[in-house]
Amino acid sequence: MEIRFDHTTLGQRVLFGAGAAATNIAAALRDLGASRPLLVGGSHADQVVDEISTELDVAGHIGEVVQHVPAERARAAVALAREVDADAVVAIGGGSATGLAKIVARDTGLPVVAVPTTFSGSEATDIWGMTQDERKTTGTDPRVLPRVVVYDATLTQGLPPDLAAHSGLNALAHAVDSLWAPRADPINGALAGEGMRALVPGLRGLRADAEDLRAHEQVLYGTYLSGVALASAGAGMHHKICHVLGGTFNLPHAQTHAVVLPYVVAYNAPADPDSASRIAEALGTPDAAAGLWDLAREVGAPGSLGELGLTEDDVDLAAELATVAIPGSNPEPVSEEQVATLLRSALRGDDVRR
Ligand code: NAD
């Protein structure tokens, strides 16, 4: 079969090592020629913050980070970076800390060193997001791609088990959705496949022992590969639906991804058997959607969108908003009615085998 594609790999350095965050942050800053970092987040990494504050000339520290990057907080962070004359931003935290650092980078051009403490995968993308008047705006900008990512699995060990499960399933959704996203190509597919093969056993390992360091490493490794795949391939049907549920109906980010994913896979699998078998293979099951539905329950994800606060009255508007955003690359054509049916199944938490 002919192979033909146009792929862009985003340039990023990744330093991966358990217990090495402080050393690797210092090395990353040194190699960037930076010596006065603005520190963002860090509330779940006290020891790392202490170590870098002792060793480096930290120009400023924004300790409290709010979800979805409120615009006024973002403006204040940009102003602080300028005021203290920072020459880099170090973000230690989940997608919210990375997200705030990205806005500082977008508006000042400062390089970001991202040190994830969840499995959000934001560190692997050039996508920024900001919220104003309850509306979330997103965009892409090469300046916001963290120049260096420092992964240290001891930092995710403190995640409460449910949060780890939702966040890890969010990472799995990045891999799955990249398979039918607008710029899907064989390189992204290979990254997504390896990402899923690391995430599935890693998530099962975390369920068995929430502090298992090897499992945390596997999930972080899978998170990175999946984030890279999504950053390159773009967002597909799953992300468009979740974006509406989070942005318009204020459903929680990672949990929403965890619930919706099996239904999107059930919808697309018949039209894209190759992707379905890639997902099924990573899950070790014959049926991709059923395997994802079972995995979500096995690792402790919420069972339905109803549990997350969506109501029957919300479904038609959600379907209308999501349908227009779903890319033409989706293997199965979509209509508002079909998206509404999918959402109703997810609202009730129907078994995807039905
Ligand atoms: P988050 O950063 O808001 O963290 C969720 C919660 O976990 C917070 O209460 C946080 O304090 C806590 N937490 C973080 N690390 C912890 C740890 N190690 N131990 C205990 N608690 C910890 O949420 P998230 O799920 O990491 O990220 C979601 C946000 O990131 C959303 O705003 C989403 O839109 C964004 N996001 C952006 C991209 C992108 O490419 N731009 C990708 C994924 C997610």
mmCIF file of C-alpha atoms and ligand atoms in Angstrom:
data_model
loop_
_atom_site.group_PDB
_atom_site.id
_atom_site.type_symbol
_atom_site.label_atom_id
_atom_site.label_comp_id
_atom_site.label_asym_id
_atom_site.label_seq_id
_atom_site.Cartn_x
_atom_site.Cartn_y
_atom_site.Cartn_z
ATOM 1 C CA MET A 1 0.000 0.000 0.000
ATOM 2 C CA GLU A 2 1.287 3.482 -0.845
ATOM 3 C CA ILE A 3 2.577 5.562 2.078
ATOM 4 C CA ARG A 4 2.164 9.338 1.737
ATOM 5 C CA PHE A 5 1.928 11.918 4.517
ATOM 6 C CA ASP A 6 2.954 15.347 5.803
ATOM 7 C CA HIS A 7 4.107 15.136 9.435
ATOM 8 C CA THR A 8 5.562 17.779 11.751
ATOM 9 C CA THR A 9 7.367 16.736 14.914
ATOM 10 C CA LEU A 10 7.408 19.524 17.504
ATOM 11 C CA GLY A 11 10.852 20.297 18.903
ATOM 12 C CA GLN A 12 11.103 19.589 22.599
ATOM 13 C CA ARG A 13 13.624 18.193 25.049
ATOM 14 C CA VAL A 14 12.406 15.573 27.539
ATOM 15 C CA LEU A 15 14.286 14.723 30.726
ATOM 16 C CA PHE A 16 12.784 11.641 32.361
ATOM 17 C CA GLY A 17 13.930 10.262 35.704
ATOM 18 C CA ALA A 18 12.387 9.454 39.079
ATOM 19 C CA GLY A 19 13.662 11.634 41.912
ATOM 20 C CA ALA A 20 15.629 13.839 39.508
ATOM 21 C CA ALA A 21 13.237 16.785 39.023
ATOM 22 C CA ALA A 22 15.279 19.439 40.837
ATOM 23 C CA THR A 23 18.536 18.396 39.153
ATOM 24 C CA ASN A 24 16.894 18.229 35.742
ATOM 25 C CA ILE A 25 15.139 21.606 36.145
ATOM 26 C CA ALA A 26 18.485 23.199 37.017
ATOM 27 C CA ALA A 27 20.147 21.516 34.018
ATOM 28 C CA ALA A 28 17.316 22.568 31.702
ATOM 29 C CA LEU A 29 17.526 26.206 32.815
ATOM 30 C CA ARG A 30 21.301 26.249 32.552
ATOM 31 C CA ASP A 31 21.170 24.891 28.985
ATOM 32 C CA LEU A 32 18.517 27.488 28.087
ATOM 33 C CA GLY A 33 20.832 30.174 29.427
ATOM 34 C CA ALA A 34 18.226 31.146 32.042
ATOM 35 C CA SER A 35 18.988 32.035 35.649
ATOM 36 C CA ARG A 36 15.906 33.947 36.947
ATOM 37 C CA PRO A 37 12.888 31.651 36.556
ATOM 38 C CA LEU A 38 9.326 32.543 37.431
ATOM 39 C CA LEU A 39 7.938 29.523 39.272
ATOM 40 C CA VAL A 40 4.297 28.577 38.700
ATOM 41 C CA GLY A 41 2.525 26.010 40.902
ATOM 42 C CA GLY A 42 4.497 23.538 42.963
ATOM 43 C CA SER A 43 1.944 22.905 45.687
ATOM 44 C CA HIS A 44 2.266 19.128 45.196
ATOM 45 C CA ALA A 45 6.050 19.169 44.988
ATOM 46 C CA ASP A 46 7.268 20.917 48.154
ATOM 47 C CA GLN A 47 10.646 19.236 48.182
ATOM 48 C CA VAL A 48 11.406 20.165 44.566
ATOM 49 C CA VAL A 49 10.327 23.767 45.190
ATOM 50 C CA ASP A 50 12.560 23.915 48.296
ATOM 51 C CA GLU A 51 15.523 22.478 46.401
ATOM 52 C CA ILE A 52 15.284 24.789 43.404
ATOM 53 C CA SER A 53 14.582 27.802 45.600
ATOM 54 C CA THR A 54 17.806 27.051 47.473
ATOM 55 C CA GLU A 55 19.902 26.399 44.380
ATOM 56 C CA LEU A 56 18.481 28.982 41.958
ATOM 57 C CA ASP A 57 17.640 32.653 41.961
ATOM 58 C CA VAL A 58 13.840 32.235 41.702
ATOM 59 C CA ALA A 59 12.578 35.616 40.476
ATOM 60 C CA GLY A 60 8.963 35.117 41.513
ATOM 61 C CA HIS A 61 6.532 32.391 42.577
ATOM 62 C CA ILE A 62 2.823 32.031 41.788
ATOM 63 C CA GLY A 63 1.840 29.273 44.193
ATOM 64 C CA GLU A 64 -1.918 29.231 43.760
ATOM 65 C CA VAL A 65 -3.161 28.011 40.395
ATOM 66 C CA VAL A 66 -6.815 28.016 39.322
ATOM 67 C CA GLN A 67 -8.349 25.594 36.779
ATOM 68 C CA HIS A 68 -8.977 26.653 33.162
ATOM 69 C CA VAL A 69 -6.605 29.666 33.301
ATOM 70 C CA PRO A 70 -8.894 32.609 34.168
ATOM 71 C CA ALA A 71 -7.881 35.626 32.028
ATOM 72 C CA GLU A 72 -7.324 37.976 34.982
ATOM 73 C CA ARG A 73 -4.932 35.468 36.594
ATOM 74 C CA ALA A 74 -3.137 35.077 33.292
ATOM 75 C CA ARG A 75 -2.728 38.842 32.891
ATOM 76 C CA ALA A 76 -1.387 39.096 36.437
ATOM 77 C CA ALA A 77 1.129 36.317 35.759
ATOM 78 C CA VAL A 78 2.357 38.021 32.572
ATOM 79 C CA ALA A 79 2.717 41.316 34.477
ATOM 80 C CA LEU A 80 4.641 39.602 37.282
ATOM 81 C CA ALA A 81 7.029 37.903 34.824
ATOM 82 C CA ARG A 82 7.828 41.338 33.346
ATOM 83 C CA GLU A 83 8.045 43.087 36.711
ATOM 84 C CA VAL A 84 10.544 40.609 38.203
ATOM 85 C CA ASP A 85 12.463 40.386 34.911
ATOM 86 C CA ALA A 86 12.152 36.602 34.729
ATOM 87 C CA ASP A 87 14.052 34.846 31.944
ATOM 88 C CA ALA A 88 12.155 31.533 31.995
ATOM 89 C CA VAL A 89 8.998 29.997 33.461
ATOM 90 C CA VAL A 90 9.055 26.744 35.415
ATOM 91 C CA ALA A 91 5.579 25.202 35.767
ATOM 92 C CA ILE A 92 5.233 22.449 38.366
ATOM 93 C CA GLY A 93 1.738 20.976 38.460
ATOM 94 C CA GLY A 94 -1.118 19.665 36.351
ATOM 95 C CA GLY A 95 -2.593 21.044 33.153
ATOM 96 C CA SER A 96 -3.704 24.181 34.984
ATOM 97 C CA ALA A 97 -0.169 25.185 36.051
ATOM 98 C CA THR A 98 1.227 24.365 32.618
ATOM 99 C CA GLY A 99 -1.675 26.302 31.079
ATOM 100 C CA LEU A 100 -0.879 29.450 33.058
ATOM 101 C CA ALA A 101 2.812 29.211 32.143
ATOM 102 C CA LYS A 102 1.834 28.861 28.473
ATOM 103 C CA ILE A 103 0.034 32.218 28.517
ATOM 104 C CA VAL A 104 3.107 33.866 30.050
ATOM 105 C CA ALA A 105 5.185 32.309 27.251
ATOM 106 C CA ARG A 106 2.698 33.393 24.594
ATOM 107 C CA ASP A 107 2.759 37.018 25.758
ATOM 108 C CA THR A 108 6.416 37.385 26.746
ATOM 109 C CA GLY A 109 8.244 34.812 24.599
ATOM 110 C CA LEU A 110 9.896 33.320 27.712
ATOM 111 C CA PRO A 111 10.796 29.600 27.477
ATOM 112 C CA VAL A 112 8.778 27.177 29.630
ATOM 113 C CA VAL A 113 10.161 24.222 31.553
ATOM 114 C CA ALA A 114 7.155 22.016 32.376
ATOM 115 C CA VAL A 115 7.239 19.604 35.310
ATOM 116 C CA PRO A 116 3.969 17.633 35.244
ATOM 117 C CA THR A 117 2.373 16.290 38.418
ATOM 118 C CA THR A 118 -0.687 14.830 36.622
ATOM 119 C CA PHE A 119 -1.213 12.976 33.342
ATOM 120 C CA SER A 120 -2.851 15.896 31.503
ATOM 121 C CA GLY A 121 -0.321 15.838 28.642
ATOM 122 C CA SER A 122 -0.548 19.611 28.183
ATOM 123 C CA GLU A 123 3.249 19.770 28.397
ATOM 124 C CA ALA A 124 3.505 17.996 25.018
ATOM 125 C CA THR A 125 1.341 20.441 23.079
ATOM 126 C CA ASP A 126 1.551 23.922 21.578
ATOM 127 C CA ILE A 127 -2.093 24.524 22.546
ATOM 128 C CA TRP A 128 -3.009 27.269 25.024
ATOM 129 C CA GLY A 129 -6.365 27.816 26.706
ATOM 130 C CA MET A 130 -7.810 30.709 28.702
ATOM 131 C CA THR A 131 -11.207 31.460 30.254
ATOM 132 C CA GLN A 132 -12.990 34.797 30.295
ATOM 133 C CA ASP A 133 -16.623 35.360 31.295
ATOM 134 C CA GLU A 134 -17.085 31.576 31.522
ATOM 135 C CA ARG A 135 -16.029 31.123 27.900
ATOM 136 C CA LYS A 136 -12.922 29.151 27.129
ATOM 137 C CA THR A 137 -10.753 30.253 24.213
ATOM 138 C CA THR A 138 -7.999 28.035 22.853
ATOM 139 C CA GLY A 139 -5.344 28.513 20.220
ATOM 140 C CA THR A 140 -2.017 27.169 19.028
ATOM 141 C CA ASP A 141 1.226 29.080 19.158
ATOM 142 C CA PRO A 142 4.771 27.688 18.829
ATOM 143 C CA ARG A 143 5.903 29.924 21.719
ATOM 144 C CA VAL A 144 3.738 28.050 24.240
ATOM 145 C CA LEU A 145 5.234 24.623 23.570
ATOM 146 C CA PRO A 146 7.376 23.950 26.663
ATOM 147 C CA ARG A 147 10.997 23.896 25.554
ATOM 148 C CA VAL A 148 11.825 21.234 28.132
ATOM 149 C CA VAL A 149 9.637 18.686 29.922
ATOM 150 C CA VAL A 150 10.935 17.235 33.181
ATOM 151 C CA TYR A 151 9.173 14.005 34.135
ATOM 152 C CA ASP A 152 9.672 12.670 37.659
ATOM 153 C CA ALA A 153 7.370 9.810 38.615
ATOM 154 C CA THR A 154 7.778 10.518 42.343
ATOM 155 C CA LEU A 155 5.717 13.694 41.727
ATOM 156 C CA THR A 156 2.609 11.832 40.557
ATOM 157 C CA GLN A 157 2.846 9.258 43.366
ATOM 158 C CA GLY A 158 0.871 11.613 45.629
ATOM 159 C CA LEU A 159 -2.138 11.785 43.295
ATOM 160 C CA PRO A 160 -5.317 10.498 44.938
ATOM 161 C CA PRO A 161 -6.174 7.180 43.163
ATOM 162 C CA ASP A 162 -9.363 8.493 41.540
ATOM 163 C CA LEU A 163 -7.651 11.604 40.221
ATOM 164 C CA ALA A 164 -4.810 9.453 38.858
ATOM 165 C CA ALA A 165 -7.334 7.188 37.109
ATOM 166 C CA HIS A 166 -9.290 10.058 35.508
ATOM 167 C CA SER A 167 -6.136 11.848 34.487
ATOM 168 C CA GLY A 168 -4.624 8.650 33.023
ATOM 169 C CA LEU A 169 -7.807 7.938 31.053
ATOM 170 C CA ASN A 170 -7.616 11.525 29.766
ATOM 171 C CA ALA A 171 -4.129 10.660 28.479
ATOM 172 C CA LEU A 172 -5.498 7.493 26.865
ATOM 173 C CA ALA A 173 -8.146 9.640 25.154
ATOM 174 C CA HIS A 174 -5.375 11.730 23.580
ATOM 175 C CA ALA A 175 -3.913 8.608 21.959
ATOM 176 C CA VAL A 176 -7.263 7.211 20.821
ATOM 177 C CA ASP A 177 -8.649 10.468 19.426
ATOM 178 C CA SER A 178 -5.431 11.190 17.504
ATOM 179 C CA LEU A 179 -6.146 8.108 15.362
ATOM 180 C CA TRP A 180 -8.976 9.888 13.509
ATOM 181 C CA ALA A 181 -8.005 13.523 14.023
ATOM 182 C CA PRO A 182 -7.542 15.876 11.045
ATOM 183 C CA ARG A 183 -3.760 15.393 10.693
ATOM 184 C CA ALA A 184 -3.649 11.694 11.631
ATOM 185 C CA ASP A 185 -0.659 10.009 9.979
ATOM 186 C CA PRO A 186 1.408 6.829 10.444
ATOM 187 C CA ILE A 187 3.945 8.510 12.763
ATOM 188 C CA ASN A 188 1.232 9.790 15.099
ATOM 189 C CA GLY A 189 -0.397 6.365 14.866
ATOM 190 C CA ALA A 190 2.818 4.652 15.972
ATOM 191 C CA LEU A 191 3.213 7.083 18.896
ATOM 192 C CA ALA A 192 -0.426 6.616 19.894
ATOM 193 C CA GLY A 193 -0.141 2.825 19.694
ATOM 194 C CA GLU A 194 2.933 2.776 21.947
ATOM 195 C CA GLY A 195 1.273 5.338 24.222
ATOM 196 C CA MET A 196 -1.764 3.090 24.679
ATOM 197 C CA ARG A 197 0.431 0.038 25.236
ATOM 198 C CA ALA A 198 2.162 1.883 28.098
ATOM 199 C CA LEU A 199 -0.957 3.521 29.564
ATOM 200 C CA VAL A 200 -3.182 0.452 29.853
ATOM 201 C CA PRO A 201 -0.876 -1.700 32.024
ATOM 202 C CA GLY A 202 0.302 1.433 33.836
ATOM 203 C CA LEU A 203 -3.251 2.357 34.830
ATOM 204 C CA ARG A 204 -3.949 -1.211 35.942
ATOM 205 C CA GLY A 205 -0.733 -1.080 37.962
ATOM 206 C CA LEU A 206 -1.838 2.127 39.690
ATOM 207 C CA ARG A 207 -5.190 0.566 40.546
ATOM 208 C CA ALA A 208 -3.377 -2.368 42.172
ATOM 209 C CA ASP A 209 -0.936 -0.121 44.057
ATOM 210 C CA ALA A 210 -1.454 3.656 43.884
ATOM 211 C CA GLU A 211 2.200 4.345 44.715
ATOM 212 C CA ASP A 212 3.824 1.798 42.394
ATOM 213 C CA LEU A 213 6.711 3.856 40.965
ATOM 214 C CA ARG A 214 7.144 1.696 37.839
ATOM 215 C CA ALA A 215 3.435 2.071 37.046
ATOM 216 C CA HIS A 216 3.705 5.864 37.461
ATOM 217 C CA GLU A 217 6.663 5.850 35.069
ATOM 218 C CA GLN A 218 4.715 3.819 32.521
ATOM 219 C CA VAL A 219 1.724 6.160 32.726
ATOM 220 C CA LEU A 220 3.927 9.266 32.389
ATOM 221 C CA TYR A 221 5.745 7.735 29.404
ATOM 222 C CA GLY A 222 2.399 6.849 27.791
ATOM 223 C CA THR A 223 1.065 10.314 28.620
ATOM 224 C CA TYR A 224 3.917 11.942 26.745
ATOM 225 C CA LEU A 225 3.610 9.772 23.641
ATOM 226 C CA SER A 226 -0.155 10.291 23.550
ATOM 227 C CA GLY A 227 0.172 14.046 24.014
ATOM 228 C CA VAL A 228 2.703 14.238 21.177
ATOM 229 C CA ALA A 229 0.364 12.223 18.940
ATOM 230 C CA LEU A 230 -2.557 14.540 19.699
ATOM 231 C CA ALA A 231 -0.490 17.705 19.313
ATOM 232 C CA SER A 232 0.574 16.573 15.865
ATOM 233 C CA ALA A 233 -2.703 14.995 14.687
ATOM 234 C CA GLY A 234 -5.086 17.597 16.140
ATOM 235 C CA ALA A 235 -8.301 17.075 18.062
ATOM 236 C CA GLY A 236 -10.913 14.610 16.839
ATOM 237 C CA MET A 237 -14.572 13.893 17.604
ATOM 238 C CA HIS A 238 -13.931 12.912 21.213
ATOM 239 C CA HIS A 239 -12.166 16.153 22.120
ATOM 240 C CA LYS A 240 -14.761 18.278 20.357
ATOM 241 C CA ILE A 241 -17.540 16.675 22.408
ATOM 242 C CA CYS A 242 -15.580 16.977 25.680
ATOM 243 C CA HIS A 243 -14.672 20.592 24.912
ATOM 244 C CA VAL A 244 -18.373 21.491 24.701
ATOM 245 C CA LEU A 245 -19.225 19.534 27.848
ATOM 246 C CA GLY A 246 -16.444 21.264 29.786
ATOM 247 C CA GLY A 247 -16.727 24.730 28.249
ATOM 248 C CA THR A 248 -20.505 25.174 28.095
ATOM 249 C CA PHE A 249 -21.751 22.825 30.809
ATOM 250 C CA ASN A 250 -18.781 23.125 33.160
ATOM 251 C CA LEU A 251 -18.242 19.376 33.496
ATOM 252 C CA PRO A 252 -14.852 18.400 35.023
ATOM 253 C CA HIS A 253 -12.152 17.935 32.360
ATOM 254 C CA ALA A 254 -10.493 14.574 33.006
ATOM 255 C CA GLN A 255 -13.622 12.782 34.304
ATOM 256 C CA THR A 256 -15.612 13.841 31.245
ATOM 257 C CA HIS A 257 -12.946 12.376 28.979
ATOM 258 C CA ALA A 258 -12.996 9.150 30.966
ATOM 259 C CA VAL A 259 -16.767 8.744 30.538
ATOM 260 C CA VAL A 260 -17.157 9.810 26.892
ATOM 261 C CA LEU A 261 -14.274 7.863 25.286
ATOM 262 C CA PRO A 262 -15.871 4.374 25.010
ATOM 263 C CA TYR A 263 -18.982 5.822 23.350
ATOM 264 C CA VAL A 264 -16.966 7.676 20.701
ATOM 265 C CA VAL A 265 -14.966 4.528 20.014
ATOM 266 C CA ALA A 266 -18.172 2.467 19.732
ATOM 267 C CA TYR A 267 -19.450 5.057 17.241
ATOM 268 C CA ASN A 268 -16.313 5.162 15.076
ATOM 269 C CA ALA A 269 -14.994 1.603 15.334
ATOM 270 C CA PRO A 270 -17.121 0.006 12.553
ATOM 271 C CA ALA A 271 -15.962 2.704 10.102
ATOM 272 C CA ASP A 272 -12.278 2.471 11.117
ATOM 273 C CA PRO A 273 -11.461 -1.168 11.878
ATOM 274 C CA ASP A 274 -7.683 -0.570 11.747
ATOM 275 C CA SER A 275 -7.795 1.997 14.554
ATOM 276 C CA ALA A 276 -10.268 -0.161 16.472
ATOM 277 C CA SER A 277 -7.945 -3.148 16.332
ATOM 278 C CA ARG A 278 -4.979 -1.003 17.416
ATOM 279 C CA ILE A 279 -6.945 0.118 20.489
ATOM 280 C CA ALA A 280 -8.233 -3.395 21.177
ATOM 281 C CA GLU A 281 -4.720 -4.812 20.908
ATOM 282 C CA ALA A 282 -3.423 -2.350 23.527
ATOM 283 C CA LEU A 283 -6.320 -3.294 25.804
ATOM 284 C CA GLY A 284 -5.883 -7.019 25.249
ATOM 285 C CA THR A 285 -9.551 -7.381 24.299
ATOM 286 C CA PRO A 286 -11.325 -8.265 21.053
ATOM 287 C CA ASP A 287 -13.612 -5.193 21.176
ATOM 288 C CA ALA A 288 -12.077 -1.712 21.530
ATOM 289 C CA ALA A 289 -15.157 0.106 22.876
ATOM 290 C CA ALA A 290 -16.145 -2.635 25.319
ATOM 291 C CA GLY A 291 -12.524 -2.890 26.472
ATOM 292 C CA LEU A 292 -12.394 0.858 27.184
ATOM 293 C CA TRP A 293 -15.761 0.776 28.944
ATOM 294 C CA ASP A 294 -14.539 -2.093 31.156
ATOM 295 C CA LEU A 295 -11.169 -0.420 31.811
ATOM 296 C CA ALA A 296 -12.865 2.809 32.941
ATOM 297 C CA ARG A 297 -14.892 0.867 35.506
ATOM 298 C CA GLU A 298 -11.935 -1.290 36.516
ATOM 299 C CA VAL A 299 -9.787 1.731 37.385
ATOM 300 C CA GLY A 300 -12.578 3.664 39.113
ATOM 301 C CA ALA A 301 -13.795 6.272 36.597
ATOM 302 C CA PRO A 302 -17.257 7.827 37.007
ATOM 303 C CA GLY A 303 -19.958 5.754 35.320
ATOM 304 C CA SER A 304 -21.986 8.392 33.478
ATOM 305 C CA LEU A 305 -22.206 12.032 32.418
ATOM 306 C CA GLY A 306 -25.283 12.239 34.665
ATOM 307 C CA GLU A 307 -23.000 11.662 37.667
ATOM 308 C CA LEU A 308 -20.879 14.603 36.466
ATOM 309 C CA GLY A 309 -23.863 16.966 36.307
ATOM 310 C CA LEU A 310 -25.133 16.790 32.713
ATOM 311 C CA THR A 311 -28.935 16.622 32.415
ATOM 312 C CA GLU A 312 -31.337 15.471 29.708
ATOM 313 C CA ASP A 313 -32.211 19.138 29.070
ATOM 314 C CA ASP A 314 -28.569 19.858 28.133
ATOM 315 C CA VAL A 315 -28.267 17.150 25.505
ATOM 316 C CA ASP A 316 -29.706 18.870 22.436
ATOM 317 C CA LEU A 317 -27.633 22.029 22.831
ATOM 318 C CA ALA A 318 -24.492 19.990 23.560
ATOM 319 C CA ALA A 319 -25.096 17.902 20.426
ATOM 320 C CA GLU A 320 -25.682 21.014 18.321
ATOM 321 C CA LEU A 321 -22.483 22.705 19.503
ATOM 322 C CA ALA A 322 -20.343 19.569 19.241
ATOM 323 C CA THR A 323 -21.567 18.436 15.827
ATOM 324 C CA VAL A 324 -20.456 21.580 14.001
ATOM 325 C CA ALA A 325 -17.007 21.293 15.594
ATOM 326 C CA ILE A 326 -16.353 17.618 14.744
ATOM 327 C CA PRO A 327 -13.738 17.480 11.973
ATOM 328 C CA GLY A 328 -14.476 16.100 8.534
ATOM 329 C CA SER A 329 -11.705 13.531 9.132
ATOM 330 C CA ASN A 330 -14.042 11.550 11.422
ATOM 331 C CA PRO A 331 -14.346 8.056 9.931
ATOM 332 C CA GLU A 332 -18.110 7.898 10.470
ATOM 333 C CA PRO A 333 -20.170 10.903 9.333
ATOM 334 C CA VAL A 334 -21.987 12.678 12.187
ATOM 335 C CA SER A 335 -25.361 14.335 12.559
ATOM 336 C CA GLU A 336 -26.768 16.225 15.519
ATOM 337 C CA GLU A 337 -29.200 13.406 16.096
ATOM 338 C CA GLN A 338 -26.439 10.792 16.237
ATOM 339 C CA VAL A 339 -24.333 12.901 18.614
ATOM 340 C CA ALA A 340 -27.417 13.421 20.812
ATOM 341 C CA THR A 341 -27.989 9.652 20.897
ATOM 342 C CA LEU A 342 -24.335 9.119 21.864
ATOM 343 C CA LEU A 343 -24.620 11.745 24.602
ATOM 344 C CA ARG A 344 -27.814 10.196 25.985
ATOM 345 C CA SER A 345 -26.067 6.814 26.262
ATOM 346 C CA ALA A 346 -23.149 8.469 28.071
ATOM 347 C CA LEU A 347 -25.572 10.468 30.240
ATOM 348 C CA ARG A 348 -27.128 7.224 31.499
ATOM 349 C CA GLY A 349 -23.852 5.268 31.457
ATOM 350 C CA ASP A 350 -25.242 2.569 29.144
ATOM 351 C CA ASP A 351 -23.075 -0.454 28.520
ATOM 352 C CA VAL A 352 -21.520 0.135 25.057
ATOM 353 C CA ARG A 353 -22.239 -3.524 24.189
ATOM 354 C CA ARG A 354 -25.977 -2.747 24.046
HETATM 355 P P1 NAD B 1 -5.285 20.433 37.240
HETATM 356 O O1 NAD B 1 -3.960 20.910 36.854
HETATM 357 O O2 NAD B 1 -6.328 21.467 37.502
HETATM 358 O O3 NAD B 1 -5.146 19.487 38.495
HETATM 359 C C1 NAD B 1 -6.299 18.821 39.011
HETATM 360 C C2 NAD B 1 -6.215 18.784 40.539
HETATM 361 O O4 NAD B 1 -5.152 17.938 40.919
HETATM 362 C C3 NAD B 1 -5.932 20.141 41.171
HETATM 363 O O5 NAD B 1 -6.721 20.268 42.313
HETATM 364 C C4 NAD B 1 -4.457 20.035 41.537
HETATM 365 O O6 NAD B 1 -4.136 20.859 42.651
HETATM 366 C C5 NAD B 1 -4.337 18.570 41.870
HETATM 367 N N1 NAD B 1 -3.024 17.965 41.705
HETATM 368 C C6 NAD B 1 -2.135 18.171 40.706
HETATM 369 N N2 NAD B 1 -1.053 17.390 40.885
HETATM 370 C C7 NAD B 1 -1.242 16.692 42.010
HETATM 371 C C8 NAD B 1 -0.471 15.710 42.723
HETATM 372 N N3 NAD B 1 0.693 15.268 42.251
HETATM 373 N N4 NAD B 1 -0.986 15.217 43.862
HETATM 374 C C9 NAD B 1 -2.205 15.611 44.320
HETATM 375 N N5 NAD B 1 -2.976 16.523 43.692
HETATM 376 C C10 NAD B 1 -2.506 17.053 42.548
HETATM 377 O O7 NAD B 1 -5.940 19.450 36.150
HETATM 378 P P2 NAD B 1 -5.347 18.514 35.023
HETATM 379 O O8 NAD B 1 -6.327 17.420 34.815
HETATM 380 O O9 NAD B 1 -3.924 18.159 35.235
HETATM 381 O O10 NAD B 1 -5.390 19.477 33.769
HETATM 382 C C11 NAD B 1 -6.632 19.958 33.311
HETATM 383 C C12 NAD B 1 -6.448 21.308 32.674
HETATM 384 O O11 NAD B 1 -5.441 21.230 31.670
HETATM 385 C C13 NAD B 1 -7.715 21.770 31.973
HETATM 386 O O12 NAD B 1 -7.850 23.163 32.112
HETATM 387 C C14 NAD B 1 -7.452 21.383 30.530
HETATM 388 O O13 NAD B 1 -8.195 22.154 29.634
HETATM 389 C C15 NAD B 1 -5.969 21.606 30.410
HETATM 390 N N6 NAD B 1 -5.326 20.774 29.377
HETATM 391 C C16 NAD B 1 -4.698 21.430 28.380
HETATM 392 C C17 NAD B 1 -4.072 20.701 27.384
HETATM 393 C C18 NAD B 1 -3.365 21.439 26.295
HETATM 394 O O14 NAD B 1 -2.783 20.818 25.429
HETATM 395 N N7 NAD B 1 -3.349 22.750 26.325
HETATM 396 C C19 NAD B 1 -4.063 19.297 27.415
HETATM 397 C C20 NAD B 1 -4.701 18.662 28.484
HETATM 398 C C21 NAD B 1 -5.319 19.413 29.465
#
